CSV table of C-alpha atoms in Angstrom, one decimal:
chain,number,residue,atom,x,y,z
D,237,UNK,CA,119.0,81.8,191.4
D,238,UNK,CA,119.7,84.1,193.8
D,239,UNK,CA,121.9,85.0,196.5
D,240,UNK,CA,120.4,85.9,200.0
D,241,UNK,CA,123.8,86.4,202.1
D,242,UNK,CA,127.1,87.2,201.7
D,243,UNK,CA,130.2,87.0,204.4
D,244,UNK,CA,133.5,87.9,204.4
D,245,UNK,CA,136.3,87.3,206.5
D,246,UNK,CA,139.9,88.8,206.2
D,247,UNK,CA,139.1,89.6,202.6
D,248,UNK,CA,140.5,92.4,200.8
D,249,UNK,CA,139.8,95.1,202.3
D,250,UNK,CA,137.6,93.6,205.1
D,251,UNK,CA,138.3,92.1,208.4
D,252,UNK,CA,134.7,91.1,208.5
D,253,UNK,CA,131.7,91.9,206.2
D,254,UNK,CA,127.9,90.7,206.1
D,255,UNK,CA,125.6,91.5,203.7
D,256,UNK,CA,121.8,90.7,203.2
D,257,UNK,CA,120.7,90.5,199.2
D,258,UNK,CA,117.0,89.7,197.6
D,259,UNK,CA,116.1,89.4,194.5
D,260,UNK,CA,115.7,92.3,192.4
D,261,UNK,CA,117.9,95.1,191.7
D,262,UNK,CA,120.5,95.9,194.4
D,263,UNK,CA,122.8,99.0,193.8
D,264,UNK,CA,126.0,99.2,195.7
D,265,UNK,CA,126.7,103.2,196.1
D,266,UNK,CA,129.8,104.6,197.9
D,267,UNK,CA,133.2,106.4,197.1
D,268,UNK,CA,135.7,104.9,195.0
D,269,UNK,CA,138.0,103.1,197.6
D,270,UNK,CA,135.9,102.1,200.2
D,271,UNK,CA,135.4,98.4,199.0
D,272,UNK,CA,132.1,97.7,196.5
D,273,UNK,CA,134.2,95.7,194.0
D,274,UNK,CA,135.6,93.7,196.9
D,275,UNK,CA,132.4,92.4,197.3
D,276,UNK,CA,131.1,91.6,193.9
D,277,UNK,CA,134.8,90.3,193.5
D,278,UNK,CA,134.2,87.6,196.1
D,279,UNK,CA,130.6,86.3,195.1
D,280,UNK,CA,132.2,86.0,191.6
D,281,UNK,CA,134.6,84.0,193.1
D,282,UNK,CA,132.3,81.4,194.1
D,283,UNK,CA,131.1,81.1,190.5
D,284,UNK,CA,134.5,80.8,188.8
D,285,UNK,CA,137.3,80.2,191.5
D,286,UNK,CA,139.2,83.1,190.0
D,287,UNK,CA,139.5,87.1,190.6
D,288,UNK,CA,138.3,88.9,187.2
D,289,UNK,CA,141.1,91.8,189.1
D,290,UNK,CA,144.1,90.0,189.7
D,291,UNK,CA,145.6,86.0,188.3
D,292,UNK,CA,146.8,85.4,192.3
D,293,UNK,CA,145.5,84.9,195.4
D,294,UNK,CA,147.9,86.4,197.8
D,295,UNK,CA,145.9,90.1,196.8
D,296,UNK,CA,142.5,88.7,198.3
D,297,UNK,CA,143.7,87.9,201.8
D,298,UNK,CA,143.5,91.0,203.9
D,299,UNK,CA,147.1,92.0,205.1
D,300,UNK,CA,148.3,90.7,208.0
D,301,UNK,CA,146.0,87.2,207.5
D,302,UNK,CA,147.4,84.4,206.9
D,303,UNK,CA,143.8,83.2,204.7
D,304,UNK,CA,140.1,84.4,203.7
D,305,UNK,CA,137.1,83.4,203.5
D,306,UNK,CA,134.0,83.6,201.2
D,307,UNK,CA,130.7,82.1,202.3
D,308,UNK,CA,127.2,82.7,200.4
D,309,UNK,CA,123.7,81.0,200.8
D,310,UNK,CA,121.9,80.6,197.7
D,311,UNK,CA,118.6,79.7,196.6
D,312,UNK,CA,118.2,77.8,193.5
D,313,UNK,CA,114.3,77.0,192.9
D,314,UNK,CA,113.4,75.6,196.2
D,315,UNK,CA,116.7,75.0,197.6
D,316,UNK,CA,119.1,76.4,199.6
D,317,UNK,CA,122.5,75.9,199.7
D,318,UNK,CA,126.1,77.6,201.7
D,319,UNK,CA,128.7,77.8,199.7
D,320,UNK,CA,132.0,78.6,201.5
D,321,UNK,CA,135.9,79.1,200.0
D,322,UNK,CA,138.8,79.5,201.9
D,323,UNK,CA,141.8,81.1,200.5
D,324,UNK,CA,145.0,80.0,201.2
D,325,UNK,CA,148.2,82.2,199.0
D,326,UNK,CA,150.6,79.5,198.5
D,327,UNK,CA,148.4,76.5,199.5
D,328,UNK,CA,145.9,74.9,197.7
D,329,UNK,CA,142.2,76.5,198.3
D,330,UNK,CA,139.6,74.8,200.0
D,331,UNK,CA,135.8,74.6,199.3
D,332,UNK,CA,132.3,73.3,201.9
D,333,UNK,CA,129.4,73.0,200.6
D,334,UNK,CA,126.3,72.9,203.1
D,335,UNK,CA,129.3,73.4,206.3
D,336,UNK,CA,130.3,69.6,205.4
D,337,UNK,CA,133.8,68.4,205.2
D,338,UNK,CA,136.3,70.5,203.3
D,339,UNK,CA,136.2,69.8,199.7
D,340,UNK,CA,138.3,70.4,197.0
D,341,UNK,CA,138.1,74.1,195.5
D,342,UNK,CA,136.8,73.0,192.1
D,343,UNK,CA,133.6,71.1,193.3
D,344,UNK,CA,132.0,73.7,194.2
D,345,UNK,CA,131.6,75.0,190.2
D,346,UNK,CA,128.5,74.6,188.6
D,347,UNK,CA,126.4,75.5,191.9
D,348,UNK,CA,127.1,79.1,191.6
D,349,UNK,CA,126.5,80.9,188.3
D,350,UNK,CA,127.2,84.7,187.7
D,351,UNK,CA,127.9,86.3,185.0
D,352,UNK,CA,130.6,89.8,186.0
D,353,UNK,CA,130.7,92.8,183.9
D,354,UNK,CA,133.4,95.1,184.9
D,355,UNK,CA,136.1,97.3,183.4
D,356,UNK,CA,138.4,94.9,183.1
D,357,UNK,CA,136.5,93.1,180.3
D,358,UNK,CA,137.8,95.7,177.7
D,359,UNK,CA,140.9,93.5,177.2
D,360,UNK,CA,138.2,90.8,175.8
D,361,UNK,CA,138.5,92.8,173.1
D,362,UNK,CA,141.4,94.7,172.7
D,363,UNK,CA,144.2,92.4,174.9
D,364,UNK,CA,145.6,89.7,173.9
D,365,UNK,CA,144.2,86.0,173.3
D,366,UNK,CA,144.9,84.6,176.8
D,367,UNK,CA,142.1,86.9,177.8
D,368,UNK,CA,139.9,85.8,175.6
D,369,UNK,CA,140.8,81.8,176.7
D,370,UNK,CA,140.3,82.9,180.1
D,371,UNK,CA,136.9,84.1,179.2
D,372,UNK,CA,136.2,80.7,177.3
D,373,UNK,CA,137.5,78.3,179.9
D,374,UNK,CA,135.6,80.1,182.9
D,375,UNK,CA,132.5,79.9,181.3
D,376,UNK,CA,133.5,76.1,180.3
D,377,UNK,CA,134.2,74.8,183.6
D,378,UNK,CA,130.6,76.9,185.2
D,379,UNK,CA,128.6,74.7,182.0
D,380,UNK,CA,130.7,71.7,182.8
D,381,UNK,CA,132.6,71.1,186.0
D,382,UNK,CA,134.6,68.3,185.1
D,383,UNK,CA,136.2,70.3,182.6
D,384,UNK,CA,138.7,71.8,185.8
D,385,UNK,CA,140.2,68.9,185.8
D,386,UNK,CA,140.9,68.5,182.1
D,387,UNK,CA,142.2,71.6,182.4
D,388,UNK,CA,144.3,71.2,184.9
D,389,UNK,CA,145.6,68.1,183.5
D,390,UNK,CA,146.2,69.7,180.4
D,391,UNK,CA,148.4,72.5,182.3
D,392,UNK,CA,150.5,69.5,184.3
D,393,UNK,CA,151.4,68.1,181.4
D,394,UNK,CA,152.3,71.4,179.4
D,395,UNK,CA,154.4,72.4,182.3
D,396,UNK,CA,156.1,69.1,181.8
D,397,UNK,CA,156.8,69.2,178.6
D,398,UNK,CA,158.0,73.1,177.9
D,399,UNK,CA,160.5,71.4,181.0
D,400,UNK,CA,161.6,69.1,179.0
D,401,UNK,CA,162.0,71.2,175.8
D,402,UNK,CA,164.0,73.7,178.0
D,403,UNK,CA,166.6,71.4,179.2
D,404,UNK,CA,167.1,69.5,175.9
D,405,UNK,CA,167.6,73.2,174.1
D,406,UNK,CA,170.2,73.9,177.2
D,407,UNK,CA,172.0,70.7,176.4
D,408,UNK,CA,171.9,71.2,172.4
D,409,UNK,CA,173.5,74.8,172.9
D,410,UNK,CA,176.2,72.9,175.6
D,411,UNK,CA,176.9,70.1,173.2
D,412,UNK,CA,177.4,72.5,170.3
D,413,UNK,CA,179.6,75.4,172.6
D,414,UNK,CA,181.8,72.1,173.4
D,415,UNK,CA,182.6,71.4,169.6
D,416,UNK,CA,181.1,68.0,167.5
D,417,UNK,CA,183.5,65.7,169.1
D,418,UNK,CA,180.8,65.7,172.0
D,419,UNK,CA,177.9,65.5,170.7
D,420,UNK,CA,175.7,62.1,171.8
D,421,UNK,CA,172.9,60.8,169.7
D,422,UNK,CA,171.7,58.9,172.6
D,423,UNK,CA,170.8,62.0,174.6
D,424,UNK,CA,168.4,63.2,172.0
D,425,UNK,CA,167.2,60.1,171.3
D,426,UNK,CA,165.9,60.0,174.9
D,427,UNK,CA,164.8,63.3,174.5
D,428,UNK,CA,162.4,62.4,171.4
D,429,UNK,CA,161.0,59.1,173.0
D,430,UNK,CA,160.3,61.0,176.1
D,431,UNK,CA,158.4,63.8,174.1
D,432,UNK,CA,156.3,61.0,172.1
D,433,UNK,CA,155.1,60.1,175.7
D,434,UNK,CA,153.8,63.9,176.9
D,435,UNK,CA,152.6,64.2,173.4
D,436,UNK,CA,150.0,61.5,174.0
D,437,UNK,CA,148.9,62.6,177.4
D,438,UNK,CA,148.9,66.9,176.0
D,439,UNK,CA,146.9,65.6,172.9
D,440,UNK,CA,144.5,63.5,175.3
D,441,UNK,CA,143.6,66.1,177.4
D,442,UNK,CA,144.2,69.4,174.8
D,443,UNK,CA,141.2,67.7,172.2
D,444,UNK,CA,138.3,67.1,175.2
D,445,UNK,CA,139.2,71.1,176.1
D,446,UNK,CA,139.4,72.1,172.2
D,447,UNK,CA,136.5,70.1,171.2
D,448,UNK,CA,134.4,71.8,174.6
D,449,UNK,CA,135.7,75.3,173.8
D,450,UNK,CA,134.9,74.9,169.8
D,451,UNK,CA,131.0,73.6,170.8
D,452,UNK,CA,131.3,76.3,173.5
D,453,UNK,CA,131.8,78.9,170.5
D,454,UNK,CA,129.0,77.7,168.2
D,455,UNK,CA,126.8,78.3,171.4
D,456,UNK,CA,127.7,81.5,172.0
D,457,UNK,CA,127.3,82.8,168.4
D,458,UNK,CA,123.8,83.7,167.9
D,459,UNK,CA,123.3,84.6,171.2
D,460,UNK,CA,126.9,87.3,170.7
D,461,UNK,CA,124.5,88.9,167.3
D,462,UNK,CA,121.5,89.4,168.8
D,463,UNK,CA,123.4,90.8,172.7
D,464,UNK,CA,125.4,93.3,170.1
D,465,UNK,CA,122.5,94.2,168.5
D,466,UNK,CA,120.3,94.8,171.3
D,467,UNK,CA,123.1,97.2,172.7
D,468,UNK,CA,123.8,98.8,169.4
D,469,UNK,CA,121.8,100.1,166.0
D,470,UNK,CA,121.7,96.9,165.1
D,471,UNK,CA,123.9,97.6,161.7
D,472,UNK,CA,127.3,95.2,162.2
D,473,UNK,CA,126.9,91.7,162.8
D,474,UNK,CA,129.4,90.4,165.5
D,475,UNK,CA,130.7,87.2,164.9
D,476,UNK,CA,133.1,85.0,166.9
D,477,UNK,CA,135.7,82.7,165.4
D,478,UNK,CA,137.8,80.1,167.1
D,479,UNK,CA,141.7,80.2,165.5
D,480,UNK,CA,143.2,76.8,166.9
D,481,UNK,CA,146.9,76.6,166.7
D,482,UNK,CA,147.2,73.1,165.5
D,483,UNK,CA,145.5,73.8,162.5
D,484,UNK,CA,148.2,77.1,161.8
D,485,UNK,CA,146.4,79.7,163.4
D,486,UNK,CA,149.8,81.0,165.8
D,487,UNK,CA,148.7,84.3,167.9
D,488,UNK,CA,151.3,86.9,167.4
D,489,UNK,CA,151.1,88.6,170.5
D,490,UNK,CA,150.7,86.3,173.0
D,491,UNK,CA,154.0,86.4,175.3
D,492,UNK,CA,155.9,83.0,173.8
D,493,UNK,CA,154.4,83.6,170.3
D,494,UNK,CA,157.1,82.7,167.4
D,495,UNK,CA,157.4,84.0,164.5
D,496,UNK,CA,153.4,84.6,162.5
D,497,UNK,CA,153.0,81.8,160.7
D,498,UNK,CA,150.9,81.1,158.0
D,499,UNK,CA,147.3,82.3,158.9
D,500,UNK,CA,143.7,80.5,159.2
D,501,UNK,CA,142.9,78.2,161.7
D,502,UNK,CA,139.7,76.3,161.7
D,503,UNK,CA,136.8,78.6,161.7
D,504,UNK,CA,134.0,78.1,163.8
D,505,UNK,CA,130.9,80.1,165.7
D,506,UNK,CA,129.6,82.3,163.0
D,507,UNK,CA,127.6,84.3,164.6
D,508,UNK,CA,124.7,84.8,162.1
D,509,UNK,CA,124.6,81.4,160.2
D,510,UNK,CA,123.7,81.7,156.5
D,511,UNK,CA,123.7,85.3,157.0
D,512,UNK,CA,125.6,88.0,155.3
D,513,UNK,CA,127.2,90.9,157.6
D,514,UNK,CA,125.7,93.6,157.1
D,515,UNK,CA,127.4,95.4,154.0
D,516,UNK,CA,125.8,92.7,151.8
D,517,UNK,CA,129.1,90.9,151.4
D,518,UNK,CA,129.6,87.1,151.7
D,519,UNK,CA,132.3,86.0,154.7
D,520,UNK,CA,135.1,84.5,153.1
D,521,UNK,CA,136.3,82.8,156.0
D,522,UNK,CA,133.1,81.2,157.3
D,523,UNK,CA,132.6,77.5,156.6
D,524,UNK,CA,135.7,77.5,154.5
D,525,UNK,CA,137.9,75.2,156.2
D,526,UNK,CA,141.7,76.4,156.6
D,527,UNK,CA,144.9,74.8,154.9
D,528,UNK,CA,144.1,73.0,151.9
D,529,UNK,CA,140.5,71.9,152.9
D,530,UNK,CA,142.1,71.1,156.8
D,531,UNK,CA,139.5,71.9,159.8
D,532,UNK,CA,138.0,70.8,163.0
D,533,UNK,CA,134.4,71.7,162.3
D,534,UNK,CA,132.9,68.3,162.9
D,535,UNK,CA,135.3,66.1,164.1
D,536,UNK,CA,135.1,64.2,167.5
D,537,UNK,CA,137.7,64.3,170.2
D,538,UNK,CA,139.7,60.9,168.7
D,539,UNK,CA,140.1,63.1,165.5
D,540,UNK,CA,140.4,66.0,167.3
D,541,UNK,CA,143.8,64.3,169.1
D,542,UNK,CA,144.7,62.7,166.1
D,543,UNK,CA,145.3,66.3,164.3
D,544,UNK,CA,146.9,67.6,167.4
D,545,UNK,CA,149.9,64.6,167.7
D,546,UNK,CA,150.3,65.5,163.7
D,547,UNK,CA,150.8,69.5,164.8
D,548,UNK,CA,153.0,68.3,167.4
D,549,UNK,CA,155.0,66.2,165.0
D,550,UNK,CA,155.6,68.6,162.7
D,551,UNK,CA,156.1,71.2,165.2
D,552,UNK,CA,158.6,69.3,167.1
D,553,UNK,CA,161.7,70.5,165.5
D,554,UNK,CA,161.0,74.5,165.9
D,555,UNK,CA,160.1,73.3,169.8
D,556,UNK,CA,163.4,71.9,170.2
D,557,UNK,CA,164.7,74.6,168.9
D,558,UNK,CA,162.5,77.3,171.0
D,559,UNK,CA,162.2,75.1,174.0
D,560,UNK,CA,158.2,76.1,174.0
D,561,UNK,CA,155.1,73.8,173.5
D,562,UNK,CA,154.1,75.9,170.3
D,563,UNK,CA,151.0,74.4,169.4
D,564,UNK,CA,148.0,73.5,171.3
D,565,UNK,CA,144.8,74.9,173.0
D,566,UNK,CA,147.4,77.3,175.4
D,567,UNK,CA,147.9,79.2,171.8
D,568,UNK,CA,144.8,79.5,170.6
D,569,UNK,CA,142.8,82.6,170.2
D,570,UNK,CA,139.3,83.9,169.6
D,571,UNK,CA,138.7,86.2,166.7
D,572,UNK,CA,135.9,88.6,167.1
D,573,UNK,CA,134.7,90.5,164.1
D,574,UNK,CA,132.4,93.3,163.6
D,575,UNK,CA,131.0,93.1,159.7
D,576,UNK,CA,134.5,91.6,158.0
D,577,UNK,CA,136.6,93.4,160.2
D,578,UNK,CA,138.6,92.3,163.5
D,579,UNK,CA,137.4,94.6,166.3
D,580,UNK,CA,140.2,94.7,167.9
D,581,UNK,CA,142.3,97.5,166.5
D,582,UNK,CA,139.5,98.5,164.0
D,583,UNK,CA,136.4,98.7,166.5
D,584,UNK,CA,135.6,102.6,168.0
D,585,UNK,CA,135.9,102.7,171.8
D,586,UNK,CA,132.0,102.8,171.9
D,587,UNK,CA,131.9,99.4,169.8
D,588,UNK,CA,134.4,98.1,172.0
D,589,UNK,CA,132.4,98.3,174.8
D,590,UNK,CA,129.6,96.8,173.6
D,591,UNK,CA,131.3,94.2,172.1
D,592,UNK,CA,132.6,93.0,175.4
D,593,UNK,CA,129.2,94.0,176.9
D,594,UNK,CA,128.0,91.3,174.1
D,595,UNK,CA,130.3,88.4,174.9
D,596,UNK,CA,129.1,88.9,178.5
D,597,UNK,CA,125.4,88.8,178.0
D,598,UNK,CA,125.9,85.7,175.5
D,599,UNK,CA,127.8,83.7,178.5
D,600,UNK,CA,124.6,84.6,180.3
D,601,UNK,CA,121.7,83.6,177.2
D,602,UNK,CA,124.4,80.2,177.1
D,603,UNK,CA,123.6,79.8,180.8
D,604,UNK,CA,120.0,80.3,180.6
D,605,UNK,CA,119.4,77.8,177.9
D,606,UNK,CA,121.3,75.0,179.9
D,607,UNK,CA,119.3,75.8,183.0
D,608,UNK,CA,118.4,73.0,184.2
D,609,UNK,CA,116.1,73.7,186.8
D,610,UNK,CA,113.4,75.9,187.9
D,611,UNK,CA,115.4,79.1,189.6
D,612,UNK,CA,118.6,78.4,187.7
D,613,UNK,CA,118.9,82.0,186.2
D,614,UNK,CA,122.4,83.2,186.8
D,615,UNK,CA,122.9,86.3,189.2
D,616,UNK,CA,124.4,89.1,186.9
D,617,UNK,CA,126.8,91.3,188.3
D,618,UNK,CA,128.1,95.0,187.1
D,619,UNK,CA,130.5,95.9,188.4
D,620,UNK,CA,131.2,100.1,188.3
D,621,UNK,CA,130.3,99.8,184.4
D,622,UNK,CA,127.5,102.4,183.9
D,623,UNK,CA,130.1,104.8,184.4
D,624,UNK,CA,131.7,103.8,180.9
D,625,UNK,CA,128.8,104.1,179.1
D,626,UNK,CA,127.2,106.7,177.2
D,627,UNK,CA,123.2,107.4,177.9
D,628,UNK,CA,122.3,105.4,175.1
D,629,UNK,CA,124.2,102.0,176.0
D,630,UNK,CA,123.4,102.7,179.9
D,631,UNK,CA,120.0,102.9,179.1
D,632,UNK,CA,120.1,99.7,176.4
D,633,UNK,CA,122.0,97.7,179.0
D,634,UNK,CA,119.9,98.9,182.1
D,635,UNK,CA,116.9,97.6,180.0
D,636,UNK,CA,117.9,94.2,179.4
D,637,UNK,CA,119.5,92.8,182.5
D,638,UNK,CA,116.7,94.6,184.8
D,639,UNK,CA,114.8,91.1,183.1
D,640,UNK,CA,117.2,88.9,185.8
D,641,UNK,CA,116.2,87.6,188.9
D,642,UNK,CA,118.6,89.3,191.1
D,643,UNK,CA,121.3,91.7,189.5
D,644,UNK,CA,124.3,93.1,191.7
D,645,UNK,CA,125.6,96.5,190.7
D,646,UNK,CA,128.3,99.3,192.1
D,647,UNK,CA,128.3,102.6,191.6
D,648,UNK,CA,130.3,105.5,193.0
D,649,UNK,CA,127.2,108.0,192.7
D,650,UNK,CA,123.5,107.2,192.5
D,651,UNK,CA,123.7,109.4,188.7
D,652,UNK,CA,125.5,106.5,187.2
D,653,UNK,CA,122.7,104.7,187.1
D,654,UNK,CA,120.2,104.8,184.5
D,655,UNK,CA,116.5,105.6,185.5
D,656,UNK,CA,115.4,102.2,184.3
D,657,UNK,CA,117.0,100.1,186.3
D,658,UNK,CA,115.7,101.4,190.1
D,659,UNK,CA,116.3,98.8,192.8
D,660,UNK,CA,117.4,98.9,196.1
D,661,UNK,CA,120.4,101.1,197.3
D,662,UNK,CA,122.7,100.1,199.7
D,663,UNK,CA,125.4,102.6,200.9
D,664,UNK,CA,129.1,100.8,201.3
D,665,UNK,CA,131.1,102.8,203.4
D,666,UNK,CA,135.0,101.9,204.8
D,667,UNK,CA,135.5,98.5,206.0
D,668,UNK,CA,131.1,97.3,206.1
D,669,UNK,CA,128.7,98.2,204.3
D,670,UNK,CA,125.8,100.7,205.9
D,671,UNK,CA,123.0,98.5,207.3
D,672,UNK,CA,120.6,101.6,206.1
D,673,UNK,CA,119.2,101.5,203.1
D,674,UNK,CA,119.7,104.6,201.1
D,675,UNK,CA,116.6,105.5,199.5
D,676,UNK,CA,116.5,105.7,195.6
D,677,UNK,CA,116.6,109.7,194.6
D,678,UNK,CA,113.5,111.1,192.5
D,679,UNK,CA,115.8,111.7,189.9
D,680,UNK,CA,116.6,107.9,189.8
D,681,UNK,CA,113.0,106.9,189.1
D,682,UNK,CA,112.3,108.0,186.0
C-alpha cells in the first residue's frame, strides 16, 4: 500500500496543503517549525483516528477554522481508494470513503494502515500504562475495526458507572456528616442493584477487548525479539507481558491508581517461547499463572467475563469507597522486559529507544502477516526520529524499513539521515511544501 496524494485544508498549520507521494523512500527536509510533522500527523490520522501529538482535536484545526480536513488516495494492490476526515472540535468527526456520503469516523479503519515512529513513542517505555493501552488498542482497532465500537462501548459504560460510584460515595459521606439517625438502607440497596446491572454490560464488553488485546500480545511477541534484536547486539531478549487488573495486577502510577496491591497478573506474550533470556536464567514469571494457579491464558471471552464480574465483586466495596471503577481493561498495563528486568526505570536511554523502536516495527511484522491482499504492506512513517539515534541504530533502522513499499520520513537537515536509506527529498517550507524536488547530497549516497 501506498499513498499517492495527500490534501489538507485548515489543518494545523495549513490553510491549504497538496502533496504528491510514490512509493519508495520520500524524505521530508525543512526547519524545525515550518510544518513536516503536521503532515505525517494527518496521514496517520487516517490509519488510527487519533493524533500520536496531542489526546484532542481542537489543536488540529488551524485557528480561526471552525473544522479540517484530511483527504488521501491510496492504492492497495490494484485499487484505488480516497479517504477523507473532517474534523469537527466539539462535534463528532466525520469520515467519506470514495467522496460517497459522510460516514461515521470509525469506518474508515482498517483501509489505511501506517505504522508512526516519532519522539513521542519514548513514553511506550518509560510513561505510564495508558500509553502503552493506547499503543495496544490503536493497533487493535487497525487489525480489527469492529473493535472501535467495543471500545467505545466499553468507555460508555465506564463513564456510567465511575458516575454512579461518585454520587453513591457523595451520599455515604452526607448520610454519615448527618449522624446514624439518617442513614437509609434503601438508598444503597438501589445503589448495589444498579451496579449489578453496569457490571454485566462493563464485563460484556471489557472480556471481547481483554481477550483481543491478550491474543494481540502473543502476536506481537516474537516479532518484539527478533525487531530488538535486529536494532541491537542481539544480547537481551525483549519480552512483553500483559498485567490485567482483574487478575491483581493494579498499575501504581496510572492517575486513579489505589493503593499497590498485591502483584502478578496473568502473564502472557513471552516473547521468546521456550527460550531463556539471555543470562541463561529461566523466567519465573512466564507460563506461571498468577494468584494461586489464577490466569487468563486460554480462556475464551465467557470465562474471560466470568473472572471479570468476580473482580468486580470483590472489588466493589473499595469502589464504593473510592468512587472509581478499579478493575478492568482501563487499568491494565503492559510490562516490557529486557532479560528479567522491566525496562522501564532499568533500560539505558539507548535501549529505550530501541525498545520502543521494537514495539513499532512488531505492530508493523503483526500487520504484514494479516495482509490480506496483494499491496497490503503498511506505509511506515518516521517521523524526526534519525535525529535520536546514534550511527549505529540510524544505520540498523535505515536498513530495515528501506525493505517497505513506501516509507515517509522528516528531517530538519539532509545529515540526519543515514546513507542507506536515499530516496526522494522534498523541501517543506512555511505554510506548503516546495513543489521542487531537492536533490539528494553526495554525502547522502553512500
Amino acid at each position: 500500500m501506498y499513498v499517492e496524494r495527500l490534501s489538507l485544508t485548515d489543518f494545523r498549520s495549513y490553510t491549504q496543503a497538496d502533496l504528491e507521494l510514490s512509493p519508495g523512500v520520500t524524505v521530508l527536509v525543512g526547519q524545525n517549525g515550518v510544518g513536516k510533522t503536521n503532515i505525517v500527523e494527518a496521514l496517520g490520522m487516517l490509519s488510527t483516528l487519533g493524533s500520536h501529538r496531542v489526546s484532542s482535536d481542537a489543536p488540529l484545526v488551524r485557528f480561526g477554522a471552525d473544522r479540517a480536513l484530511v483527504r488521501a488516495g491510496f492504492v492497495r494492490g490494484a485499487q484505488r481508494s480516497t479517504l477523507e476526515l473532517e474534523i469537527n472540535p466539539g462535534r463528532a468527526n466525520r469520515g467519506r470513503i470514495n467522496r460517497g456520503s459522510p460516514l461515521r469516523a470509525r469506518d474508515l479503519l482498517g483501509i489505511a494502515r501506517t505504522v508512526l515512529f516519532a519522539p513521542e513513542d519514548l513514553a511506550l517505555v518509560k510513561g505510564d500504562p495508558s500509553a502503552r493501552r493506547k499503543f495496544l488498542d490503536e493497533l487493535l482497532t487497525v487489525l480489527l475495526p469492529h473493535l472501535a465500537g467495543t471500545r467505545a462501548d466499553y468507555d460508555r459504560v465506564l463513564k456510567q458507572r465511575n458516575a454512579l460510584l461518585k454520587s453513591a460515595r457523595a451520599s455515604r459521606f452526607s448520610r454519615r456528616s448527618s449522624g446514624p439517625d439518617s442513614r437509609d438502607s434503601s438508598g444503597g440497596a438501589t445503589v448495589e442493584s444498579t451496579l449489578d446491572v453496569w457490571d454485566a454490560h462493563l464485563a460484556q464488553a471489557g472480556a471481547r477487548l481483554l481477550a483481543a488485546r491478550l491474543t494481540l500480545v502473543d502476536r506481537l511477541g516474537p516479532h518484539l525479539d527478533a525487531a530488538y534484536a535486529q536494532l541491537t547486539d542481539g544480547s537481551k531478549v525483549a519480552r512483553a507481558l500483559y498485567r490485567s487488573s482483574i487478575e491483581g495486577a493494579v498499575p501504581d502510577d496510572d492517575s486513579d491508581a489505589g493503593a499497590p496491591e498485591e502483584a502478578g497478573g496473568v502473564v502472557r506474550g513471552d516473547a521468546a517461547a521456550g527460550r531463556e533470556p539471555a543470562d541463561g536464567t529461566a523466567d519465573d514469571d512466564a507460563g506461571s499463572p498468577p494468584r494461586g494457579g489464577r490466569g487468563l491464558a486460554g480462556l475464551g471471552v465467557a470465562e474471560i467475563g466470568e473472572r471479570f464480574l468476580a473482580a468486580l465483586a470483590e472489588a466493589r466495596p473499595r469502589e464504593l469507597e473510592r468512587g472509581l471503577t478499579l478493575v478492568g481493561p482501563h487499568r491494565d498495563d503492559l510490562e516490557l522486559l529486557l532479560g528479567d528486568a522491566p525496562a522501564k526505570g532499568f533500560a539505558s536511554h539507548g535501549e529505550t529507544w530501541s525498545f520502543a523502536l521494537a514495539l513499532r516495527l512488531a505492530s508493523y511484522y503483526v500487520m504484514l502477516d494479516d495482509s490480506s491482499v496483494a499491496g497490503d504492506e503498511p506505509i511506515l512513517i518516521l517521523d524526526d526520529v534519525f535525529a535520536e539515534l546514534d550511527a549505529t541504530r540510524r544505520a540498523r533502522l535505515a536498513a530495515i524499513v528501506a525493505k517497505a513499499e513506501q516509507v515517509l520520513v522528516t528531517a530538519a537537515v539532509d545529515a540526519d539521515i543515514p546513507p542507506e536509506l536515499g530516496g526522494r527529498r522534498v523541501r517543506v517550507v512555511p505554510g506548503g511544501v516546495d513543489d521542487a524536488e531537492a536533490p539528494v547530497p553526495e554525502s547522502d549516497r553512500g
